Amino acid sequence: MFDSKEFIEKSIKEIRKTVGENKVISACSGGVDSTVATVLVHKALGKNAVAVFIDDGLRREGEPEFVVKTLTNIGIRNRFVDAKKEFFEVFKGKVDAEEKRKAFRDKFYKKFGEVSKEEKIGFITQGTIKADIMETVGGIKSQHNVLEQIGINPESYGYKILEPLKELFKPEVRKVARELGLPKEISERMPFPGPALSLRVLGEVTAEKIAIVRKATQIVEEETKELGVFQAFAVLHNDKATGIKKGKRVYGNIVTIRIVDSQDAVTARASQVNYEILKCICSRITTEIATVVRCLYDITDKPPATIEFE
Ligand code: XMP
């Protein structure tokens, strides 16, 4: 049986031993994994740790404000870095899922390289968990936060990496979050991928497409918040379809709604969501987002699909 209290004590000791007198940045996206990693590092190192949130322009509605507020409320020193323009720049002309993922990963670590120079730190902490490593090493996809395991030396970006959660799966991370006394909105938070909405725009990622998927995601989340599902989100297709808006034929966007039940993200089932809820989501998406003419519901389990489309 996993003992979260024991894990926290052991982890704090290990962080202190590894880091010594160095300063550490904790890359915090606001998800349960990176927030737990951030709190552990903060507990271990106090003012030698600073949490950094990079706004890559790919986050959900209200997310940047939520992360800064949460960290501040917990009493963790934090820094907000606006890098929206730079991130959209690296996606230009990229349509392949793995190419986009790699572009995101490279920009992400380079940006942290810049911040680490400014903060004069030696380590970056991130919330990588065991499932991320398993899937990357297993060749399913290159999770953005897995480097050393696929032969990339993080020191090429100018720092060492600390991954206090790399032996844990999601349910254990949640136990640690509860033991640390984190608010429910963190400990029970729906998983959200590091490359964020970029995985949910098929084809080239642009600010305009992200705005569409951000709004659709907000609607899906609002309409499913009572369901207790593992993940619920929207995906914007790279194709168009015919529809009717204001009595006229339009060639508009297609959005897929993905709602899955899972324990640890390694396998998942497409959730049997009440039809009325799906109809309501569809109706809101097609009326509140002017360019969307069609909503689909994905009924594929993992495997053979993955949870994300990219
Ligand atoms: P897949 O799509 O592989 O997703 O079935 C499994 C879980 O991982 C999340 N995911 C990611 N998380 N970086 C992350 O931090 C990534 O590159 C990434 N890709 C997928 C996904 O949301 C699900 O919870």
PDB file of N, CA and C and ligand atoms in Angstrom, residues 33 101 104 131-132 135 140-145 170 191-196 199-200 230-231 233 258 264-266 268 302 305-310, ligand 1:
ATOM      1  N   ASP A  33      -0.030  17.277 -10.886  1.00  0.00           N
ATOM      2  CA  ASP A  33       1.349  16.764 -10.837  1.00  0.00           C
ATOM      3  C   ASP A  33       2.356  17.888 -10.571  1.00  0.00           C
ATOM      4  N   ARG A 101       4.687  18.513 -31.041  1.00  0.00           N
ATOM      5  CA  ARG A 101       5.074  18.172 -29.676  1.00  0.00           C
ATOM      6  C   ARG A 101       6.548  18.506 -29.405  1.00  0.00           C
ATOM      7  N   PHE A 104       7.110  22.227 -29.258  1.00  0.00           N
ATOM      8  CA  PHE A 104       6.659  22.739 -27.960  1.00  0.00           C
ATOM      9  C   PHE A 104       7.715  22.423 -26.901  1.00  0.00           C
ATOM     10  N   ALA A 131       3.481   7.273 -15.735  1.00  0.00           N
ATOM     11  CA  ALA A 131       2.768   7.001 -16.998  1.00  0.00           C
ATOM     12  C   ALA A 131       3.393   7.804 -18.151  1.00  0.00           C
ATOM     13  N   ASP A 132       3.835   9.036 -17.882  1.00  0.00           N
ATOM     14  CA  ASP A 132       4.466   9.861 -18.928  1.00  0.00           C
ATOM     15  C   ASP A 132       5.703   9.145 -19.470  1.00  0.00           C
ATOM     16  N   GLU A 135       4.899   5.801 -21.450  1.00  0.00           N
ATOM     17  CA  GLU A 135       4.361   5.985 -22.806  1.00  0.00           C
ATOM     18  C   GLU A 135       5.425   6.510 -23.762  1.00  0.00           C
ATOM     19  N   ILE A 140       4.786   5.258 -27.593  1.00  0.00           N
ATOM     20  CA  ILE A 140       3.412   5.658 -27.923  1.00  0.00           C
ATOM     21  C   ILE A 140       3.408   7.129 -28.332  1.00  0.00           C
ATOM     22  N   LYS A 141       4.045   7.957 -27.528  1.00  0.00           N
ATOM     23  CA  LYS A 141       4.220   9.362 -27.916  1.00  0.00           C
ATOM     24  C   LYS A 141       5.274  10.001 -27.033  1.00  0.00           C
ATOM     25  N   SER A 142       5.888  11.063 -27.531  1.00  0.00           N
ATOM     26  CA  SER A 142       6.926  11.696 -26.723  1.00  0.00           C
ATOM     27  C   SER A 142       6.306  12.762 -25.846  1.00  0.00           C
ATOM     28  N   GLN A 143       5.987  12.392 -24.610  1.00  0.00           N
ATOM     29  CA  GLN A 143       5.436  13.365 -23.671  1.00  0.00           C
ATOM     30  C   GLN A 143       6.443  14.504 -23.562  1.00  0.00           C
ATOM     31  N   HIS A 144       5.920  15.717 -23.470  1.00  0.00           N
ATOM     32  CA  HIS A 144       6.832  16.862 -23.544  1.00  0.00           C
ATOM     33  C   HIS A 144       7.825  16.893 -22.388  1.00  0.00           C
ATOM     34  N   ASN A 145       7.451  16.263 -21.267  1.00  0.00           N
ATOM     35  CA  ASN A 145       8.286  16.400 -20.073  1.00  0.00           C
ATOM     36  C   ASN A 145       9.214  15.211 -19.837  1.00  0.00           C
ATOM     37  N   LYS A 170      -0.983   8.556 -11.306  1.00  0.00           N
ATOM     38  CA  LYS A 170      -1.909   9.647 -10.965  1.00  0.00           C
ATOM     39  C   LYS A 170      -2.657   9.456  -9.624  1.00  0.00           C
ATOM     40  N   PRO A 191      -6.827  15.806 -15.262  1.00  0.00           N
ATOM     41  CA  PRO A 191      -5.510  15.914 -15.917  1.00  0.00           C
ATOM     42  C   PRO A 191      -5.581  16.801 -17.153  1.00  0.00           C
ATOM     43  N   PHE A 192      -4.505  17.528 -17.357  1.00  0.00           N
ATOM     44  CA  PHE A 192      -4.438  18.421 -18.519  1.00  0.00           C
ATOM     45  C   PHE A 192      -3.000  18.359 -19.034  1.00  0.00           C
ATOM     46  N   PRO A 193      -2.814  18.112 -20.320  1.00  0.00           N
ATOM     47  CA  PRO A 193      -1.451  17.873 -20.810  1.00  0.00           C
ATOM     48  C   PRO A 193      -0.571  19.122 -20.811  1.00  0.00           C
ATOM     49  N   GLY A 194       0.722  18.903 -20.645  1.00  0.00           N
ATOM     50  CA  GLY A 194       1.684  20.011 -20.663  1.00  0.00           C
ATOM     51  C   GLY A 194       1.576  20.874 -21.918  1.00  0.00           C
ATOM     52  N   PRO A 195       1.560  20.264 -23.113  1.00  0.00           N
ATOM     53  CA  PRO A 195       1.466  21.102 -24.328  1.00  0.00           C
ATOM     54  C   PRO A 195       0.058  21.678 -24.533  1.00  0.00           C
ATOM     55  N   ALA A 196      -0.784  21.446 -23.549  1.00  0.00           N
ATOM     56  CA  ALA A 196      -2.088  22.104 -23.430  1.00  0.00           C
ATOM     57  C   ALA A 196      -2.942  22.005 -24.691  1.00  0.00           C
ATOM     58  N   LEU A 199      -2.373  20.271 -28.323  1.00  0.00           N
ATOM     59  CA  LEU A 199      -2.662  18.875 -28.684  1.00  0.00           C
ATOM     60  C   LEU A 199      -4.092  18.727 -29.182  1.00  0.00           C
ATOM     61  N   ARG A 200      -4.875  19.791 -29.013  1.00  0.00           N
ATOM     62  CA  ARG A 200      -6.302  19.692 -29.335  1.00  0.00           C
ATOM     63  C   ARG A 200      -6.697  20.551 -30.526  1.00  0.00           C
ATOM     64  N   PHE A 230     -12.861  11.246 -15.860  1.00  0.00           N
ATOM     65  CA  PHE A 230     -11.407  11.410 -15.775  1.00  0.00           C
ATOM     66  C   PHE A 230     -10.929  12.625 -16.580  1.00  0.00           C
ATOM     67  N   GLN A 231     -11.391  12.720 -17.837  1.00  0.00           N
ATOM     68  CA  GLN A 231     -11.063  13.887 -18.662  1.00  0.00           C
ATOM     69  C   GLN A 231     -12.224  14.217 -19.598  1.00  0.00           C
ATOM     70  N   PHE A 233     -12.992  17.113 -22.799  1.00  0.00           N
ATOM     71  CA  PHE A 233     -12.439  18.255 -23.534  1.00  0.00           C
ATOM     72  C   PHE A 233     -12.948  18.314 -24.961  1.00  0.00           C
ATOM     73  N   ARG A 258     -14.563  14.872 -26.438  1.00  0.00           N
ATOM     74  CA  ARG A 258     -13.947  13.629 -25.929  1.00  0.00           C
ATOM     75  C   ARG A 258     -14.149  13.597 -24.419  1.00  0.00           C
ATOM     76  N   ASP A 264      -5.775   5.717 -14.524  1.00  0.00           N
ATOM     77  CA  ASP A 264      -4.387   6.173 -14.547  1.00  0.00           C
ATOM     78  C   ASP A 264      -3.951   6.651 -15.930  1.00  0.00           C
ATOM     79  N   ALA A 265      -4.904   6.787 -16.860  1.00  0.00           N
ATOM     80  CA  ALA A 265      -4.628   7.256 -18.225  1.00  0.00           C
ATOM     81  C   ALA A 265      -3.919   6.221 -19.105  1.00  0.00           C
ATOM     82  N   VAL A 266      -3.557   5.088 -18.525  1.00  0.00           N
ATOM     83  CA  VAL A 266      -2.868   4.074 -19.330  1.00  0.00           C
ATOM     84  C   VAL A 266      -3.883   3.368 -20.240  1.00  0.00           C
ATOM     85  N   ALA A 268      -8.341   3.673 -21.067  1.00  0.00           N
ATOM     86  CA  ALA A 268      -9.492   4.558 -20.802  1.00  0.00           C
ATOM     87  C   ALA A 268     -10.707   4.058 -21.574  1.00  0.00           C
ATOM     88  N   LYS A 302      -9.366   3.670 -25.150  1.00  0.00           N
ATOM     89  CA  LYS A 302      -7.898   3.589 -25.257  1.00  0.00           C
ATOM     90  C   LYS A 302      -7.471   2.251 -24.694  1.00  0.00           C
ATOM     91  N   ALA A 305      -7.531   3.911 -29.439  1.00  0.00           N
ATOM     92  CA  ALA A 305      -7.196   5.344 -29.528  1.00  0.00           C
ATOM     93  C   ALA A 305      -6.303   5.710 -28.351  1.00  0.00           C
ATOM     94  N   THR A 306      -5.731   6.892 -28.384  1.00  0.00           N
ATOM     95  CA  THR A 306      -5.158   7.470 -27.173  1.00  0.00           C
ATOM     96  C   THR A 306      -6.204   8.455 -26.658  1.00  0.00           C
ATOM     97  N   ILE A 307      -5.976   9.015 -25.484  1.00  0.00           N
ATOM     98  CA  ILE A 307      -6.964   9.958 -24.933  1.00  0.00           C
ATOM     99  C   ILE A 307      -6.950  11.244 -25.777  1.00  0.00           C
ATOM    100  N   GLU A 308      -5.770  11.815 -25.942  1.00  0.00           N
ATOM    101  CA  GLU A 308      -5.637  13.004 -26.774  1.00  0.00           C
ATOM    102  C   GLU A 308      -5.660  12.576 -28.246  1.00  0.00           C
ATOM    103  N   PHE A 309      -5.955  13.525 -29.120  1.00  0.00           N
ATOM    104  CA  PHE A 309      -5.953  13.210 -30.554  1.00  0.00           C
ATOM    105  C   PHE A 309      -4.554  13.270 -31.151  1.00  0.00           C
ATOM    106  N   GLU A 310      -3.639  13.960 -30.465  1.00  0.00           N
ATOM    107  CA  GLU A 310      -2.305  14.114 -31.057  1.00  0.00           C
ATOM    108  C   GLU A 310      -1.264  13.460 -30.172  1.00  0.00           C
TER     109      GLU A 310
HETATM  110  P1  XMP B   1      -2.790   9.831 -24.204  1.00  0.00           P
HETATM  111  O1  XMP B   1      -3.262  10.797 -25.228  1.00  0.00           O
HETATM  112  O2  XMP B   1      -1.382   9.367 -24.402  1.00  0.00           O
HETATM  113  O3  XMP B   1      -2.798  10.600 -22.842  1.00  0.00           O
HETATM  114  O4  XMP B   1      -3.723   8.656 -24.035  1.00  0.00           O
HETATM  115  C1  XMP B   1      -2.541  10.014 -21.589  1.00  0.00           C
HETATM  116  C2  XMP B   1      -2.595  11.122 -20.563  1.00  0.00           C
HETATM  117  O5  XMP B   1      -1.467  11.984 -20.734  1.00  0.00           O
HETATM  118  C3  XMP B   1      -1.888  13.288 -21.109  1.00  0.00           C
HETATM  119  N1  XMP B   1      -0.927  13.694 -22.142  1.00  0.00           N
HETATM  120  C4  XMP B   1       0.134  14.468 -21.900  1.00  0.00           C
HETATM  121  N2  XMP B   1       0.549  15.069 -20.764  1.00  0.00           N
HETATM  122  N3  XMP B   1       2.388  15.964 -21.935  1.00  0.00           N
HETATM  123  C5  XMP B   1       1.665  15.839 -20.792  1.00  0.00           C
HETATM  124  O6  XMP B   1       2.038  16.425 -19.764  1.00  0.00           O
HETATM  125  C6  XMP B   1       2.041  15.403 -23.117  1.00  0.00           C
HETATM  126  O7  XMP B   1       2.730  15.557 -24.127  1.00  0.00           O
HETATM  127  C7  XMP B   1       0.853  14.611 -23.092  1.00  0.00           C
HETATM  128  N4  XMP B   1       0.194  13.885 -24.030  1.00  0.00           N
HETATM  129  C8  XMP B   1      -0.886  13.333 -23.428  1.00  0.00           C
HETATM  130  C9  XMP B   1      -3.330  13.154 -21.577  1.00  0.00           C
HETATM  131  O8  XMP B   1      -4.065  14.346 -21.402  1.00  0.00           O
HETATM  132  C10 XMP B   1      -3.826  12.018 -20.699  1.00  0.00           C
HETATM  133  O9  XMP B   1      -4.177  12.447 -19.400  1.00  0.00           O
END
